[in-house]
Amino acid sequence: MGNSFAPLSPSPSPDPPSSPGSPVGAPAAAGGPPYGGMVLTASTKLTAHERRFLQLLDNWDEVSRANPAQAKQMVRHMPDRLRPAAWRRITGSLDLEMKNAGAYQFLLTKSNPPSEALILKDINRTLPSERFFAEGMRGQTSLYNILKAYSVHRPRLGYCQGMSYLAAQLLLFLEEEEAFWMLVKIMKDHSLQGFFIEGVPLLKLCLYCLDRLIEIQLPHLFSHFKSCGVTPLLFASQWFPTVYTYNIPLGVSVHIWDVFFVEGLQWLFKVALAILRLNQDQLLTMDFEAVVEHLKSVVRRLDPGMLIKVADTMDMVTPQRLVELKQEFKHPKTDSL
């Protein structure tokens, strides 16, 4: 697979078929999202892969229902130039936006002072490597608007630290209002609110499940972690709530998101296990501090093609297994005297 970490540059000709190792895509025209794809017209030149992908995307509901395996392969080979349109179609955010015409503009007229103060603190430190979100750039304004509108839309939840990474990732590919409705959609459909509500119940559940999955899928590494006091809280507590956008290059995280929109939380566990599996040999030689530091730094050097390939081999992660682990978490066994 090719390296995804080279600087992105404009591409005047149609891109080759995208793979998990390919670049994110060419920056969009001035005024649009940095990686906003393309506007299709009668004169647009498409590759054979892009034409085939569009045909399947136009029938996404039928494809995803009748042939889930084909749908899962589609998102693993998403053409870069079609990613924004594909994300909106696959998540259903396009339909949600159309059904709520004018609602986003209305939300922007309202206020949520407690959340707005927190948002202002966070936007300067969200995806700092992306120039689009530099101080004074349009990206910061759009990021503030989306997060403020969401806090008004969900006043009981409001704004919590970490949400800004989700919104920022969307803004790199979508217009402001498009990004807002997709944020609304994925927060609800994939239960991401549970990472941010009081007590962070979803994060606690995910950390428990990940610990047990390491025990099942990577038993030697699990034993080593136990012997040196390493728990998933120390490395995965930022991976899951931000859907692998915190401290992870865009060329990696975008491919994780492609699959996440179809496979949901189950995919986040597979990615976590894949990161550990790819680094298992080194981790087994490290002590507590070295393990934690290694897992913080290695995510900046991941090869997306290899990551997706290894994640797909994590066959112990199944819907049924996650249901069982959820029951374990809710009803822990007590040691008998």
mmCIF file of C-alpha atoms in Angstrom:
data_model
loop_
_atom_site.group_PDB
_atom_site.id
_atom_site.type_symbol
_atom_site.label_atom_id
_atom_site.label_comp_id
_atom_site.label_asym_id
_atom_site.label_seq_id
_atom_site.Cartn_x
_atom_site.Cartn_y
_atom_site.Cartn_z
ATOM 1 C CA MET A 1 0.000 0.000 0.000
ATOM 2 C CA GLY A 2 1.110 3.569 -0.622
ATOM 3 C CA ASN A 3 2.002 6.025 2.114
ATOM 4 C CA SER A 4 -0.838 8.381 3.067
ATOM 5 C CA PHE A 5 1.207 10.981 4.862
ATOM 6 C CA ALA A 6 2.644 13.004 1.992
ATOM 7 C CA PRO A 7 1.383 16.613 1.777
ATOM 8 C CA LEU A 8 -1.883 16.865 -0.095
ATOM 9 C CA SER A 9 -1.806 18.730 -3.394
ATOM 10 C CA PRO A 10 -4.290 19.624 -6.126
ATOM 11 C CA SER A 11 -4.970 16.864 -8.609
ATOM 12 C CA PRO A 12 -6.032 18.116 -12.052
ATOM 13 C CA SER A 13 -6.876 14.675 -13.388
ATOM 14 C CA PRO A 14 -9.231 11.973 -12.084
ATOM 15 C CA ASP A 15 -7.848 10.093 -9.123
ATOM 16 C CA PRO A 16 -7.014 6.390 -9.404
ATOM 17 C CA PRO A 17 -9.182 3.966 -7.446
ATOM 18 C CA SER A 18 -8.899 4.794 -3.767
ATOM 19 C CA SER A 19 -7.639 2.273 -1.258
ATOM 20 C CA PRO A 20 -6.923 2.440 2.477
ATOM 21 C CA GLY A 21 -3.357 3.379 1.589
ATOM 22 C CA SER A 22 -4.183 6.219 -0.785
ATOM 23 C CA PRO A 23 -4.031 9.978 -0.117
ATOM 24 C CA VAL A 24 -7.103 11.712 1.222
ATOM 25 C CA GLY A 25 -7.642 13.646 -1.991
ATOM 26 C CA ALA A 26 -7.010 17.027 -3.502
ATOM 27 C CA PRO A 27 -7.981 20.213 -1.684
ATOM 28 C CA ALA A 28 -11.256 21.677 -2.856
ATOM 29 C CA ALA A 29 -11.658 25.014 -4.564
ATOM 30 C CA ALA A 30 -11.173 28.167 -2.493
ATOM 31 C CA GLY A 31 -14.127 28.855 -0.225
ATOM 32 C CA GLY A 32 -15.196 25.226 0.149
ATOM 33 C CA PRO A 33 -14.143 22.503 2.557
ATOM 34 C CA PRO A 34 -10.414 21.657 2.265
ATOM 35 C CA TYR A 35 -11.164 18.148 0.973
ATOM 36 C CA GLY A 36 -14.662 18.726 -0.322
ATOM 37 C CA GLY A 37 -14.572 16.406 -3.311
ATOM 38 C CA MET A 38 -16.076 17.474 -6.603
ATOM 39 C CA VAL A 39 -19.278 18.794 -8.097
ATOM 40 C CA LEU A 40 -20.577 16.334 -10.683
ATOM 41 C CA THR A 41 -21.581 17.756 -14.043
ATOM 42 C CA ALA A 42 -22.227 16.274 -17.471
ATOM 43 C CA SER A 43 -18.602 16.975 -18.389
ATOM 44 C CA THR A 44 -17.032 15.470 -15.260
ATOM 45 C CA LYS A 45 -14.462 12.832 -16.147
ATOM 46 C CA LEU A 46 -14.797 9.802 -13.905
ATOM 47 C CA THR A 47 -12.607 6.759 -13.571
ATOM 48 C CA ALA A 48 -14.158 3.334 -14.056
ATOM 49 C CA HIS A 49 -13.925 2.799 -10.302
ATOM 50 C CA GLU A 50 -15.716 6.079 -9.593
ATOM 51 C CA ARG A 51 -18.505 5.275 -12.061
ATOM 52 C CA ARG A 52 -19.062 1.867 -10.501
ATOM 53 C CA PHE A 53 -18.999 3.334 -7.005
ATOM 54 C CA LEU A 54 -21.587 5.963 -7.958
ATOM 55 C CA GLN A 55 -23.885 3.315 -9.388
ATOM 56 C CA LEU A 56 -23.785 1.408 -6.130
ATOM 57 C CA LEU A 57 -24.118 4.592 -4.070
ATOM 58 C CA ASP A 58 -27.257 5.587 -5.964
ATOM 59 C CA ASN A 59 -28.764 2.292 -4.778
ATOM 60 C CA TRP A 60 -27.173 2.330 -1.341
ATOM 61 C CA ASP A 61 -30.264 1.352 0.649
ATOM 62 C CA GLU A 62 -30.823 -1.730 -1.486
ATOM 63 C CA VAL A 63 -27.130 -2.662 -1.635
ATOM 64 C CA SER A 64 -26.602 -2.333 2.118
ATOM 65 C CA ARG A 65 -29.742 -4.345 2.866
ATOM 66 C CA ALA A 66 -29.447 -7.085 0.241
ATOM 67 C CA ASN A 67 -25.669 -7.446 0.109
ATOM 68 C CA PRO A 68 -23.985 -6.232 3.328
ATOM 69 C CA ALA A 69 -20.676 -7.813 2.304
ATOM 70 C CA GLN A 70 -20.600 -5.736 -0.866
ATOM 71 C CA ALA A 71 -21.429 -2.586 1.110
ATOM 72 C CA LYS A 72 -18.564 -3.263 3.497
ATOM 73 C CA GLN A 73 -16.144 -3.693 0.593
ATOM 74 C CA MET A 74 -17.421 -0.481 -1.028
ATOM 75 C CA VAL A 75 -16.483 1.702 1.922
ATOM 76 C CA ARG A 76 -13.030 0.129 2.141
ATOM 77 C CA HIS A 77 -12.314 1.396 -1.373
ATOM 78 C CA MET A 78 -14.049 4.763 -1.353
ATOM 79 C CA PRO A 79 -12.940 7.145 -4.118
ATOM 80 C CA ASP A 80 -11.452 10.227 -2.513
ATOM 81 C CA ARG A 81 -13.302 12.658 -4.754
ATOM 82 C CA LEU A 82 -16.643 11.045 -3.901
ATOM 83 C CA ARG A 83 -16.118 10.775 -0.145
ATOM 84 C CA PRO A 84 -18.226 13.805 0.921
ATOM 85 C CA ALA A 85 -21.224 12.682 -1.149
ATOM 86 C CA ALA A 86 -20.766 9.084 -0.013
ATOM 87 C CA TRP A 87 -20.646 9.991 3.672
ATOM 88 C CA ARG A 88 -23.882 12.001 3.406
ATOM 89 C CA ARG A 89 -25.673 9.225 1.536
ATOM 90 C CA ILE A 90 -24.450 6.346 3.687
ATOM 91 C CA THR A 91 -25.205 8.027 7.020
ATOM 92 C CA GLY A 92 -28.566 9.369 5.904
ATOM 93 C CA SER A 93 -27.609 12.922 6.874
ATOM 94 C CA LEU A 94 -28.603 14.188 3.421
ATOM 95 C CA ASP A 95 -32.210 13.105 4.009
ATOM 96 C CA LEU A 96 -32.177 14.591 7.518
ATOM 97 C CA GLU A 97 -30.934 17.915 6.186
ATOM 98 C CA MET A 98 -33.604 18.034 3.481
ATOM 99 C CA LYS A 99 -36.361 17.293 5.999
ATOM 100 C CA ASN A 100 -35.187 20.112 8.265
ATOM 101 C CA ALA A 101 -34.676 22.969 5.826
ATOM 102 C CA GLY A 102 -34.050 26.216 7.690
ATOM 103 C CA ALA A 103 -33.642 24.565 11.086
ATOM 104 C CA TYR A 104 -29.852 25.033 11.236
ATOM 105 C CA GLN A 105 -30.137 28.754 10.550
ATOM 106 C CA PHE A 106 -32.775 28.995 13.282
ATOM 107 C CA LEU A 107 -30.531 27.211 15.789
ATOM 108 C CA LEU A 108 -27.734 29.673 15.061
ATOM 109 C CA THR A 109 -29.971 32.515 16.270
ATOM 110 C CA LYS A 110 -30.285 30.898 19.701
ATOM 111 C CA SER A 111 -27.696 30.734 22.449
ATOM 112 C CA ASN A 112 -26.366 28.384 25.097
ATOM 113 C CA PRO A 113 -23.917 30.527 27.121
ATOM 114 C CA PRO A 114 -22.349 27.759 29.260
ATOM 115 C CA SER A 115 -21.568 25.659 26.196
ATOM 116 C CA GLU A 116 -20.393 28.627 24.150
ATOM 117 C CA ALA A 117 -17.719 29.454 26.734
ATOM 118 C CA LEU A 118 -16.413 25.882 26.618
ATOM 119 C CA ILE A 119 -16.459 25.819 22.819
ATOM 120 C CA LEU A 120 -14.361 28.979 22.617
ATOM 121 C CA LYS A 121 -11.730 27.352 24.830
ATOM 122 C CA ASP A 122 -11.537 24.252 22.639
ATOM 123 C CA ILE A 123 -11.597 25.449 19.045
ATOM 124 C CA ASN A 124 -8.020 26.777 19.117
ATOM 125 C CA ARG A 125 -6.673 23.363 20.075
ATOM 126 C CA THR A 126 -8.744 21.222 17.709
ATOM 127 C CA LEU A 127 -6.860 19.665 14.777
ATOM 128 C CA PRO A 128 -4.069 22.269 15.050
ATOM 129 C CA SER A 129 -2.151 20.652 12.176
ATOM 130 C CA GLU A 130 -4.894 21.663 9.729
ATOM 131 C CA ARG A 131 -4.436 25.224 8.471
ATOM 132 C CA PHE A 132 -8.199 25.430 7.920
ATOM 133 C CA PHE A 133 -8.618 25.611 11.709
ATOM 134 C CA ALA A 134 -5.840 28.107 12.380
ATOM 135 C CA GLU A 135 -6.764 31.177 14.403
ATOM 136 C CA GLY A 136 -8.738 33.635 12.305
ATOM 137 C CA MET A 137 -9.482 31.113 9.553
ATOM 138 C CA ARG A 138 -12.992 30.319 8.341
ATOM 139 C CA GLY A 139 -12.781 26.811 9.764
ATOM 140 C CA GLN A 140 -12.799 28.088 13.331
ATOM 141 C CA THR A 141 -15.945 30.109 12.705
ATOM 142 C CA SER A 142 -17.730 27.133 11.166
ATOM 143 C CA LEU A 143 -16.551 24.875 13.982
ATOM 144 C CA TYR A 144 -17.913 27.284 16.585
ATOM 145 C CA ASN A 145 -21.221 27.569 14.729
ATOM 146 C CA ILE A 146 -21.745 23.817 14.460
ATOM 147 C CA LEU A 147 -20.915 23.109 18.085
ATOM 148 C CA LYS A 148 -23.052 26.006 19.336
ATOM 149 C CA ALA A 149 -25.986 24.875 17.178
ATOM 150 C CA TYR A 150 -25.615 21.314 18.432
ATOM 151 C CA SER A 151 -25.596 22.493 22.051
ATOM 152 C CA VAL A 152 -28.881 24.334 21.376
ATOM 153 C CA HIS A 153 -30.290 21.316 19.531
ATOM 154 C CA ARG A 154 -29.391 19.028 22.453
ATOM 155 C CA PRO A 155 -29.500 21.376 25.462
ATOM 156 C CA ARG A 156 -29.408 18.621 28.087
ATOM 157 C CA LEU A 157 -26.170 17.357 26.580
ATOM 158 C CA GLY A 158 -24.754 20.716 25.543
ATOM 159 C CA TYR A 159 -21.079 20.760 24.562
ATOM 160 C CA CYS A 160 -18.438 18.446 25.976
ATOM 161 C CA GLN A 161 -14.719 18.279 25.286
ATOM 162 C CA GLY A 162 -14.000 15.904 22.411
ATOM 163 C CA MET A 163 -17.046 16.803 20.328
ATOM 164 C CA SER A 164 -14.956 19.416 18.547
ATOM 165 C CA TYR A 165 -12.828 16.690 16.936
ATOM 166 C CA LEU A 166 -15.883 15.018 15.436
ATOM 167 C CA ALA A 167 -17.216 18.297 14.062
ATOM 168 C CA ALA A 168 -13.815 19.378 12.747
ATOM 169 C CA GLN A 169 -13.301 16.113 10.868
ATOM 170 C CA LEU A 170 -16.643 16.605 9.146
ATOM 171 C CA LEU A 171 -15.847 20.220 8.264
ATOM 172 C CA LEU A 172 -12.743 19.137 6.352
ATOM 173 C CA PHE A 173 -15.027 17.396 3.854
ATOM 174 C CA LEU A 174 -18.443 19.063 4.089
ATOM 175 C CA GLU A 175 -20.015 22.494 4.046
ATOM 176 C CA GLU A 176 -20.996 23.880 7.436
ATOM 177 C CA GLU A 177 -24.676 22.939 7.413
ATOM 178 C CA GLU A 178 -23.943 19.537 5.874
ATOM 179 C CA ALA A 179 -21.430 18.863 8.644
ATOM 180 C CA PHE A 180 -23.940 19.882 11.333
ATOM 181 C CA TRP A 181 -26.606 17.434 10.174
ATOM 182 C CA MET A 182 -24.088 14.634 9.855
ATOM 183 C CA LEU A 183 -22.910 15.331 13.406
ATOM 184 C CA VAL A 184 -26.531 15.118 14.582
ATOM 185 C CA LYS A 185 -27.006 11.870 12.657
ATOM 186 C CA ILE A 186 -23.904 10.002 13.818
ATOM 187 C CA MET A 187 -24.256 11.154 17.429
ATOM 188 C CA LYS A 188 -27.714 9.589 17.504
ATOM 189 C CA ASP A 189 -27.426 6.582 15.197
ATOM 190 C CA HIS A 190 -24.089 5.387 16.607
ATOM 191 C CA SER A 191 -24.951 6.360 20.201
ATOM 192 C CA LEU A 192 -21.911 8.633 20.454
ATOM 193 C CA GLN A 193 -23.765 10.807 22.981
ATOM 194 C CA GLY A 194 -22.878 8.135 25.520
ATOM 195 C CA PHE A 195 -19.250 9.260 25.344
ATOM 196 C CA PHE A 196 -20.221 12.749 26.479
ATOM 197 C CA ILE A 197 -23.190 12.583 28.853
ATOM 198 C CA GLU A 198 -22.607 12.818 32.590
ATOM 199 C CA GLY A 199 -20.716 9.806 33.870
ATOM 200 C CA VAL A 200 -19.522 8.875 30.325
ATOM 201 C CA PRO A 201 -21.321 5.482 30.446
ATOM 202 C CA LEU A 202 -20.435 4.483 26.887
ATOM 203 C CA LEU A 203 -16.742 5.150 27.421
ATOM 204 C CA LYS A 204 -16.738 3.039 30.584
ATOM 205 C CA LEU A 205 -18.493 0.210 28.742
ATOM 206 C CA CYS A 206 -16.123 0.404 25.777
ATOM 207 C CA LEU A 207 -13.030 0.367 27.980
ATOM 208 C CA TYR A 208 -14.335 -2.707 29.795
ATOM 209 C CA CYS A 209 -15.150 -4.471 26.523
ATOM 210 C CA LEU A 210 -11.776 -3.585 25.025
ATOM 211 C CA ASP A 211 -9.966 -4.962 28.062
ATOM 212 C CA ARG A 212 -11.849 -8.243 27.732
ATOM 213 C CA LEU A 213 -11.298 -8.358 23.967
ATOM 214 C CA ILE A 214 -7.553 -7.925 24.465
ATOM 215 C CA GLU A 215 -7.727 -10.875 26.866
ATOM 216 C CA ILE A 216 -9.553 -12.960 24.253
ATOM 217 C CA GLN A 217 -7.793 -11.861 21.049
ATOM 218 C CA LEU A 218 -4.295 -10.995 22.339
ATOM 219 C CA PRO A 219 -3.813 -13.069 25.510
ATOM 220 C CA HIS A 220 -0.019 -12.664 25.755
ATOM 221 C CA LEU A 221 -0.288 -8.906 25.496
ATOM 222 C CA PHE A 222 -3.149 -8.920 28.009
ATOM 223 C CA SER A 223 -0.972 -10.763 30.555
ATOM 224 C CA HIS A 224 1.877 -8.318 29.986
ATOM 225 C CA PHE A 225 -0.419 -5.330 30.421
ATOM 226 C CA LYS A 226 -1.732 -6.781 33.671
ATOM 227 C CA SER A 227 1.774 -7.408 34.977
ATOM 228 C CA CYS A 228 2.832 -3.795 34.413
ATOM 229 C CA GLY A 229 -0.462 -2.106 35.284
ATOM 230 C CA VAL A 230 -1.544 -0.907 31.830
ATOM 231 C CA THR A 231 -5.296 -0.580 31.204
ATOM 232 C CA PRO A 232 -7.245 0.631 28.132
ATOM 233 C CA LEU A 233 -8.093 3.834 30.021
ATOM 234 C CA LEU A 234 -4.487 4.935 29.489
ATOM 235 C CA PHE A 235 -4.521 4.735 25.695
ATOM 236 C CA ALA A 236 -8.073 4.278 24.337
ATOM 237 C CA SER A 237 -9.966 6.954 26.262
ATOM 238 C CA GLN A 238 -9.207 9.434 23.475
ATOM 239 C CA TRP A 239 -9.452 6.977 20.565
ATOM 240 C CA PHE A 240 -13.102 6.049 21.034
ATOM 241 C CA PRO A 241 -14.883 9.373 21.820
ATOM 242 C CA THR A 242 -13.104 11.181 18.966
ATOM 243 C CA VAL A 243 -13.417 8.194 16.584
ATOM 244 C CA TYR A 244 -9.640 8.157 16.091
ATOM 245 C CA THR A 245 -9.203 11.812 15.172
ATOM 246 C CA TYR A 246 -7.214 12.901 18.228
ATOM 247 C CA ASN A 247 -3.486 12.890 17.469
ATOM 248 C CA ILE A 248 -3.979 10.638 14.418
ATOM 249 C CA PRO A 249 -3.162 11.819 10.857
ATOM 250 C CA LEU A 250 -6.073 12.600 8.576
ATOM 251 C CA GLY A 251 -4.766 10.111 6.013
ATOM 252 C CA VAL A 252 -5.408 7.365 8.578
ATOM 253 C CA SER A 253 -8.509 8.579 10.399
ATOM 254 C CA VAL A 254 -10.499 9.218 7.230
ATOM 255 C CA HIS A 255 -10.319 5.544 6.232
ATOM 256 C CA ILE A 256 -11.384 4.528 9.739
ATOM 257 C CA TRP A 257 -14.414 6.793 9.369
ATOM 258 C CA ASP A 258 -15.309 5.330 5.954
ATOM 259 C CA VAL A 259 -15.842 1.936 7.575
ATOM 260 C CA PHE A 260 -17.231 3.252 10.870
ATOM 261 C CA PHE A 261 -20.271 4.715 9.115
ATOM 262 C CA VAL A 262 -21.260 1.190 8.074
ATOM 263 C CA GLU A 263 -19.995 -0.995 10.930
ATOM 264 C CA GLY A 264 -20.395 1.347 13.891
ATOM 265 C CA LEU A 265 -18.838 0.871 17.319
ATOM 266 C CA GLN A 266 -17.801 -2.690 16.521
ATOM 267 C CA TRP A 267 -15.278 -1.264 14.080
ATOM 268 C CA LEU A 268 -13.687 0.949 16.746
ATOM 269 C CA PHE A 269 -12.819 -2.151 18.773
ATOM 270 C CA LYS A 270 -11.293 -3.854 15.727
ATOM 271 C CA VAL A 271 -9.142 -0.819 15.023
ATOM 272 C CA ALA A 272 -7.939 -0.668 18.641
ATOM 273 C CA LEU A 273 -7.014 -4.353 18.580
ATOM 274 C CA ALA A 274 -5.275 -3.890 15.228
ATOM 275 C CA ILE A 275 -3.115 -1.077 16.608
ATOM 276 C CA LEU A 276 -2.144 -3.318 19.525
ATOM 277 C CA ARG A 277 -1.529 -6.342 17.292
ATOM 278 C CA LEU A 278 0.716 -4.362 14.938
ATOM 279 C CA ASN A 279 2.793 -3.215 17.908
ATOM 280 C CA GLN A 280 2.582 -6.324 20.071
ATOM 281 C CA ASP A 281 6.218 -7.416 19.679
ATOM 282 C CA GLN A 282 7.540 -4.051 20.849
ATOM 283 C CA LEU A 283 4.930 -3.645 23.594
ATOM 284 C CA LEU A 284 5.826 -7.009 25.133
ATOM 285 C CA THR A 285 9.331 -5.699 25.859
ATOM 286 C CA MET A 286 8.219 -2.425 27.465
ATOM 287 C CA ASP A 287 7.402 -1.317 30.983
ATOM 288 C CA PHE A 288 4.414 0.802 32.042
ATOM 289 C CA GLU A 289 5.726 4.212 30.994
ATOM 290 C CA ALA A 290 7.193 2.970 27.732
ATOM 291 C CA VAL A 291 3.928 1.246 26.729
ATOM 292 C CA VAL A 292 1.870 4.369 27.330
ATOM 293 C CA GLU A 293 4.301 6.639 25.478
ATOM 294 C CA HIS A 294 4.636 4.201 22.592
ATOM 295 C CA LEU A 295 0.876 3.974 22.056
ATOM 296 C CA LYS A 296 0.607 7.774 22.116
ATOM 297 C CA SER A 297 3.271 8.190 19.442
ATOM 298 C CA VAL A 298 2.801 5.149 17.202
ATOM 299 C CA VAL A 299 -0.683 6.242 16.077
ATOM 300 C CA ARG A 300 0.987 9.134 14.269
ATOM 301 C CA ARG A 301 2.910 6.658 12.113
ATOM 302 C CA LEU A 302 0.237 4.099 11.222
ATOM 303 C CA ASP A 303 -0.047 2.751 7.696
ATOM 304 C CA PRO A 304 -3.777 2.919 6.926
ATOM 305 C CA GLY A 305 -3.737 0.028 4.467
ATOM 306 C CA MET A 306 -2.099 -2.323 6.948
ATOM 307 C CA LEU A 307 -4.292 -1.058 9.777
ATOM 308 C CA ILE A 308 -7.519 -1.820 7.882
ATOM 309 C CA LYS A 309 -6.176 -5.204 6.769
ATOM 310 C CA VAL A 310 -5.285 -6.268 10.315
ATOM 311 C CA ALA A 311 -8.494 -4.841 11.784
ATOM 312 C CA ASP A 312 -10.454 -7.059 9.401
ATOM 313 C CA THR A 313 -8.771 -10.125 10.953
ATOM 314 C CA MET A 314 -10.024 -9.352 14.474
ATOM 315 C CA ASP A 315 -12.664 -12.057 14.231
ATOM 316 C CA MET A 316 -13.337 -12.264 17.955
ATOM 317 C CA VAL A 317 -15.155 -8.936 17.721
ATOM 318 C CA THR A 318 -18.737 -9.774 16.776
ATOM 319 C CA PRO A 319 -22.119 -8.238 17.614
ATOM 320 C CA GLN A 320 -22.966 -11.246 19.761
ATOM 321 C CA ARG A 321 -19.669 -11.012 21.637
ATOM 322 C CA LEU A 322 -20.239 -7.339 22.369
ATOM 323 C CA VAL A 323 -23.753 -8.083 23.667
ATOM 324 C CA GLU A 324 -22.284 -10.701 26.005
ATOM 325 C CA LEU A 325 -19.584 -8.330 27.245
ATOM 326 C CA LYS A 326 -22.167 -5.613 27.816
ATOM 327 C CA GLN A 327 -24.103 -8.019 30.023
ATOM 328 C CA GLU A 328 -20.904 -8.860 31.902
ATOM 329 C CA PHE A 329 -20.294 -5.172 32.474
ATOM 330 C CA LYS A 330 -23.832 -4.580 33.735
ATOM 331 C CA HIS A 331 -23.901 -7.697 35.921
ATOM 332 C CA PRO A 332 -20.341 -8.355 37.142
ATOM 333 C CA LYS A 333 -19.697 -11.665 38.810
ATOM 334 C CA THR A 334 -18.833 -11.526 42.495
ATOM 335 C CA ASP A 335 -16.296 -13.875 43.958
ATOM 336 C CA SER A 336 -17.847 -16.340 46.360
ATOM 337 C CA LEU A 337 -16.377 -16.741 49.829
#
